PDB file of C-alpha atoms in Angstrom:
ATOM      1  CA  MET A   1     108.413 215.922  69.280  1.00  0.00           C
ATOM      2  CA  TYR A   2     110.068 213.804  71.958  1.00  0.00           C
ATOM      3  CA  ARG A   3     107.811 210.885  71.120  1.00  0.00           C
ATOM      4  CA  SER A   4     108.647 211.022  67.409  1.00  0.00           C
ATOM      5  CA  LEU A   5     112.382 211.359  68.135  1.00  0.00           C
ATOM      6  CA  ASN A   6     112.182 208.326  70.398  1.00  0.00           C
ATOM      7  CA  ASP A   7     110.311 206.436  67.675  1.00  0.00           C
ATOM      8  CA  LEU A   8     112.957 207.491  65.190  1.00  0.00           C
ATOM      9  CA  ARG A   9     115.700 206.190  67.482  1.00  0.00           C
ATOM     10  CA  LYS A  10     113.910 202.844  67.856  1.00  0.00           C
ATOM     11  CA  ARG A  11     113.571 202.563  64.076  1.00  0.00           C
ATOM     12  CA  LEU A  12     117.258 203.389  63.682  1.00  0.00           C
ATOM     13  CA  ASP A  13     118.169 200.718  66.241  1.00  0.00           C
ATOM     14  CA  ARG A  14     116.043 198.136  64.353  1.00  0.00           C
ATOM     15  CA  LEU A  15     117.689 199.101  61.072  1.00  0.00           C
ATOM     16  CA  GLU A  16     121.162 198.773  62.584  1.00  0.00           C
ATOM     17  CA  GLU A  17     120.227 195.321  63.923  1.00  0.00           C
ATOM     18  CA  GLU A  18     118.963 194.304  60.467  1.00  0.00           C
ATOM     19  CA  ILE A  19     122.214 195.537  58.913  1.00  0.00           C
ATOM     20  CA  ARG A  20     124.232 193.468  61.433  1.00  0.00           C
ATOM     21  CA  SER A  21     122.088 190.456  60.623  1.00  0.00           C
ATOM     22  CA  ILE A  22     122.618 190.938  56.886  1.00  0.00           C
ATOM     23  CA  ARG A  23     126.384 191.277  57.438  1.00  0.00           C
ATOM     24  CA  ARG A  24     126.407 187.985  59.390  1.00  0.00           C
ATOM     25  CA  GLU A  25     124.536 186.307  56.531  1.00  0.00           C
ATOM     26  CA  VAL A  26     126.977 187.737  53.964  1.00  0.00           C
ATOM     27  CA  ASP A  27     129.945 186.498  56.035  1.00  0.00           C
ATOM     28  CA  ALA A  28     128.342 183.053  56.279  1.00  0.00           C
ATOM     29  CA  LEU A  29     127.810 183.011  52.508  1.00  0.00           C
ATOM     30  CA  LYS A  30     131.436 184.031  51.949  1.00  0.00           C
ATOM     31  CA  ASP A  31     132.538 181.088  54.110  1.00  0.00           C
ATOM     32  CA  GLU A  32     130.295 178.732  52.146  1.00  0.00           C
ATOM     33  CA  PHE A  33     131.642 180.004  48.813  1.00  0.00           C
ATOM     34  CA  SER A  34     135.182 179.591  50.097  1.00  0.00           C
ATOM     35  CA  TYR A  35     134.412 175.994  51.068  1.00  0.00           C
ATOM     36  CA  ILE A  36     132.831 175.360  47.656  1.00  0.00           C
ATOM     37  CA  ARG A  37     135.919 176.763  45.883  1.00  0.00           C
ATOM     38  CA  GLU A  38     138.202 174.525  47.957  1.00  0.00           C
ATOM     39  CA  ARG A  39     136.036 171.495  47.240  1.00  0.00           C
ATOM     40  CA  ILE A  40     136.025 172.233  43.499  1.00  0.00           C
ATOM     41  CA  SER A  41     139.837 172.475  43.562  1.00  0.00           C
ATOM     42  CA  GLU A  42     140.028 169.125  45.351  1.00  0.00           C
ATOM     43  CA  LEU A  43     137.708 167.512  42.820  1.00  0.00           C
ATOM     44  CA  GLU A  44     139.693 168.961  39.916  1.00  0.00           C
ATOM     45  CA  GLY A  45     142.843 167.469  41.473  1.00  0.00           C
ATOM     46  CA  ILE A  46     141.174 164.079  41.744  1.00  0.00           C
ATOM     47  CA  ILE A  47     140.103 164.282  38.108  1.00  0.00           C
ATOM     48  CA  GLU A  48     143.612 165.349  37.040  1.00  0.00           C
ATOM     49  CA  ARG A  49     145.217 162.484  38.959  1.00  0.00           C
ATOM     50  CA  GLY A  50     142.684 160.103  37.408  1.00  0.00           C
ATOM     51  CA  VAL A  51     143.641 161.278  33.927  1.00  0.00           C
ATOM     52  CA  LYS A  52     147.337 160.799  34.723  1.00  0.00           C
ATOM     53  CA  VAL A  53     146.739 157.299  36.104  1.00  0.00           C
ATOM     54  CA  ARG A  54     144.779 156.354  33.003  1.00  0.00           C
ATOM     55  CA  GLY A  55     147.634 157.698  30.865  1.00  0.00           C
ATOM     56  CA  ARG A  56     150.191 155.681  32.822  1.00  0.00           C
ATOM     57  CA  ARG A  57     148.388 152.455  32.043  1.00  0.00           C
ATOM     58  CA  ARG A  58     148.901 153.054  28.347  1.00  0.00           C
ATOM     59  CA  ARG A  59     152.667 153.204  28.923  1.00  0.00           C
ATOM     60  CA  SER A  60     152.993 155.485  25.934  1.00  0.00           C
ATOM     61  CA  TYR A  61     155.382 158.403  25.862  1.00  0.00           C
ATOM     62  CA  ALA A  62     152.717 160.694  24.352  1.00  0.00           C
ATOM     63  CA  TRP A  63     151.125 161.451  27.735  1.00  0.00           C
ATOM     64  CA  VAL A  64     154.530 162.473  29.121  1.00  0.00           C
ATOM     65  CA  LEU A  65     155.113 164.696  26.085  1.00  0.00           C
ATOM     66  CA  ASP A  66     151.687 166.255  26.709  1.00  0.00           C
ATOM     67  CA  LEU A  67     152.745 166.999  30.303  1.00  0.00           C
ATOM     68  CA  LEU A  68     155.991 168.465  28.998  1.00  0.00           C
ATOM     69  CA  ARG A  69     154.057 170.742  26.618  1.00  0.00           C
ATOM     70  CA  GLU A  70     151.709 171.739  29.431  1.00  0.00           C
ATOM     71  CA  HIS A  71     154.504 172.670  31.850  1.00  0.00           C
ATOM     72  CA  GLY A  72     157.101 173.790  29.294  1.00  0.00           C
ATOM     73  CA  PHE A  73     160.012 172.098  30.997  1.00  0.00           C
ATOM     74  CA  LEU A  74     160.527 169.382  33.587  1.00  0.00           C
ATOM     75  CA  THR A  75     163.534 167.902  35.344  1.00  0.00           C
ATOM     76  CA  PRO A  76     163.846 164.141  35.876  1.00  0.00           C
ATOM     77  CA  ILE A  77     165.082 162.953  39.280  1.00  0.00           C
ATOM     78  CA  THR A  78     165.816 159.277  39.868  1.00  0.00           C
ATOM     79  CA  GLU A  79     164.220 157.845  42.987  1.00  0.00           C
ATOM     80  CA  GLY A  80     164.996 154.143  43.371  1.00  0.00           C
ATOM     81  CA  ASN A  81     163.419 152.225  40.493  1.00  0.00           C
ATOM     82  CA  THR A  82     161.474 155.229  39.241  1.00  0.00           C
ATOM     83  CA  VAL A  83     162.172 158.584  37.684  1.00  0.00           C
ATOM     84  CA  SER A  84     160.043 161.527  38.834  1.00  0.00           C
ATOM     85  CA  LEU A  85     159.558 164.606  36.698  1.00  0.00           C
ATOM     86  CA  PHE A  86     159.477 167.880  38.636  1.00  0.00           C
ATOM     87  CA  ASN A  87     158.348 171.300  37.391  1.00  0.00           C
ATOM     88  CA  ALA A  88     160.198 174.590  37.876  1.00  0.00           C
ATOM     89  CA  GLU A  89     158.653 175.087  41.345  1.00  0.00           C
ATOM     90  CA  GLY A  90     159.976 171.683  42.494  1.00  0.00           C
ATOM     91  CA  LYS A  91     156.553 170.019  42.503  1.00  0.00           C
ATOM     92  CA  LYS A  92     156.385 166.405  41.335  1.00  0.00           C
ATOM     93  CA  VAL A  93     154.338 166.236  38.145  1.00  0.00           C
ATOM     94  CA  VAL A  94     154.561 162.547  37.314  1.00  0.00           C
ATOM     95  CA  GLU A  95     156.477 159.407  38.188  1.00  0.00           C
ATOM     96  CA  ILE A  96     157.794 157.124  35.447  1.00  0.00           C
ATOM     97  CA  ARG A  97     158.705 153.517  36.114  1.00  0.00           C
ATOM     98  CA  TYR A  98     159.878 152.606  32.660  1.00  0.00           C
ATOM     99  CA  ARG A  99     163.341 153.824  31.683  1.00  0.00           C
ATOM    100  CA  ARG A 100     162.669 153.171  27.992  1.00  0.00           C
ATOM    101  CA  LEU A 101     159.611 155.421  28.159  1.00  0.00           C
ATOM    102  CA  LEU A 102     161.738 158.277  29.486  1.00  0.00           C
ATOM    103  CA  GLU A 103     164.346 157.600  26.786  1.00  0.00           C
ATOM    104  CA  LYS A 104     161.636 158.022  24.108  1.00  0.00           C
ATOM    105  CA  VAL A 105     160.574 161.316  25.698  1.00  0.00           C
ATOM    106  CA  ILE A 106     164.183 162.537  25.763  1.00  0.00           C
ATOM    107  CA  GLU A 107     164.492 161.773  22.029  1.00  0.00           C
ATOM    108  CA  ARG A 108     161.645 164.197  21.325  1.00  0.00           C
ATOM    109  CA  ALA A 109     162.572 166.932  23.790  1.00  0.00           C
ATOM    110  CA  LYS A 110     165.467 169.333  24.104  1.00  0.00           C
ATOM    111  CA  VAL A 111     167.735 168.544  27.052  1.00  0.00           C
ATOM    112  CA  ILE A 112     169.513 171.393  28.812  1.00  0.00           C
ATOM    113  CA  ARG A 113     171.846 171.200  31.794  1.00  0.00           C
ATOM    114  CA  ASP A 114     171.531 174.083  34.265  1.00  0.00           C
ATOM    115  CA  GLU A 115     174.205 175.682  36.433  1.00  0.00           C
ATOM    116  CA  SER A 116     173.859 173.014  39.131  1.00  0.00           C
ATOM    117  CA  GLY A 117     174.198 170.159  36.624  1.00  0.00           C
ATOM    118  CA  ARG A 118     170.526 169.207  36.635  1.00  0.00           C
ATOM    119  CA  GLU A 119     169.112 168.156  33.282  1.00  0.00           C
ATOM    120  CA  TRP A 120     165.885 169.736  32.105  1.00  0.00           C
ATOM    121  CA  LEU A 121     163.590 168.317  29.451  1.00  0.00           C
ATOM    122  CA  ILE A 122     162.272 171.236  27.445  1.00  0.00           C
ATOM    123  CA  ASP A 123     159.367 171.274  25.035  1.00  0.00           C
ATOM    124  CA  GLU A 124     160.986 171.778  21.632  1.00  0.00           C
ATOM    125  CA  GLU A 125     158.191 174.075  20.394  1.00  0.00           C
ATOM    126  CA  LEU A 126     158.465 176.307  23.459  1.00  0.00           C
ATOM    127  CA  TYR A 127     162.260 176.476  23.069  1.00  0.00           C
ATOM    128  CA  GLU A 128     162.063 177.367  19.370  1.00  0.00           C
ATOM    129  CA  SER A 129     159.331 179.940  20.006  1.00  0.00           C
ATOM    130  CA  LEU A 130     161.461 181.666  22.639  1.00  0.00           C
ATOM    131  CA  MET A 131     164.622 181.610  20.530  1.00  0.00           C
ATOM    132  CA  ARG A 132     162.782 183.224  17.599  1.00  0.00           C
ATOM    133  CA  LYS A 133     161.873 186.158  19.860  1.00  0.00           C
ATOM    134  CA  LEU A 134     165.514 186.884  20.757  1.00  0.00           C
ATOM    135  CA  PRO A 135     167.167 189.378  20.978  1.00  0.00           C
ATOM    136  CA  LEU A 136     164.730 190.798  23.499  1.00  0.00           C
ATOM    137  CA  ARG A 137     165.115 193.896  25.638  1.00  0.00           C
ATOM    138  CA  ARG A 138     164.858 193.310  29.368  1.00  0.00           C
ATOM    139  CA  GLU A 139     161.996 195.802  29.700  1.00  0.00           C
ATOM    140  CA  GLU A 140     159.911 193.942  27.097  1.00  0.00           C
ATOM    141  CA  VAL A 141     160.168 190.469  28.644  1.00  0.00           C
ATOM    142  CA  SER A 142     156.932 190.516  30.662  1.00  0.00           C
ATOM    143  CA  ARG A 143     155.018 192.143  27.821  1.00  0.00           C
ATOM    144  CA  VAL A 144     156.247 189.893  24.983  1.00  0.00           C
ATOM    145  CA  LEU A 145     156.630 186.500  26.687  1.00  0.00           C
ATOM    146  CA  ASN A 146     154.047 184.316  28.365  1.00  0.00           C
ATOM    147  CA  GLU A 147     154.688 182.849  31.834  1.00  0.00           C
ATOM    148  CA  LYS A 148     156.247 179.601  30.564  1.00  0.00           C
ATOM    149  CA  GLU A 149     158.549 181.477  28.192  1.00  0.00           C
ATOM    150  CA  GLU A 150     159.649 183.825  30.983  1.00  0.00           C
ATOM    151  CA  LYS A 151     160.538 180.900  33.254  1.00  0.00           C
ATOM    152  CA  LEU A 152     162.351 179.186  30.396  1.00  0.00           C
ATOM    153  CA  LEU A 153     164.258 182.398  29.640  1.00  0.00           C
ATOM    154  CA  GLU A 154     165.430 182.507  33.279  1.00  0.00           C
ATOM    155  CA  LEU A 155     166.509 178.861  33.117  1.00  0.00           C
ATOM    156  CA  LEU A 156     168.325 179.321  29.805  1.00  0.00           C
ATOM    157  CA  ASN A 157     170.041 182.433  31.173  1.00  0.00           C
ATOM    158  CA  ARG A 158     171.255 180.554  34.261  1.00  0.00           C
ATOM    159  CA  ALA A 159     172.399 177.648  32.057  1.00  0.00           C
ATOM    160  CA  GLY A 160     174.286 179.949  29.677  1.00  0.00           C
ATOM    161  CA  TYR A 161     172.168 179.339  26.561  1.00  0.00           C
ATOM    162  CA  VAL A 162     170.864 182.914  26.671  1.00  0.00           C
ATOM    163  CA  LEU A 163     172.956 185.861  27.816  1.00  0.00           C
ATOM    164  CA  LEU A 164     171.995 189.260  29.149  1.00  0.00           C
ATOM    165  CA  LYS A 165     174.185 191.691  27.234  1.00  0.00           C
ATOM    166  CA  GLY A 166     173.627 195.289  28.105  1.00  0.00           C
ATOM    167  CA  ARG A 167     169.877 195.491  28.561  1.00  0.00           C
ATOM    168  CA  ALA A 168     168.904 192.727  26.104  1.00  0.00           C
ATOM    169  CA  TYR A 169     168.729 188.950  26.154  1.00  0.00           C
ATOM    170  CA  VAL A 170     170.592 187.352  23.245  1.00  0.00           C
ATOM    171  CA  LYS A 171     171.435 183.789  22.159  1.00  0.00           C
ATOM    172  CA  ALA A 172     174.776 182.561  23.397  1.00  0.00           C
ATOM    173  CA  THR A 173     177.167 181.799  20.566  1.00  0.00           C
TER     174      THR A 173
END
């Protein structure tokens, strides 16, 4: 009996060591997958920047309008001889060197001034889509609106284009 119990203990020790070894391998694989994910994100960023650079060469306003549709709304900030467009999080999306190009974009976008006096270029389709959904109860916002519409609703509320009356968002008159 003692011999078999001792053998059982040795087997248990070997199994525990194998489990530790497997855990180390799993942790190593997790690290490798994490590195692969980071690398894929970097490569996607390079591809995205490449697409933007190619679009800049065309000097057409269509690529800026596409960015505006993608982000929903952008704010232009003049920096020397260029104008940079920033998204709602304050991240630079694109830099424009041609004033006339920006003027063409402004002709095809809705311009709204927020509470701090900053102008925002807003995708006309996104604006119209949001306005059609008003009045909207506060509790329904996250269920009815997508992320871009929610951010736009916040911006329009701060700018006074949309008001929170009672528990519902309504168009300002």
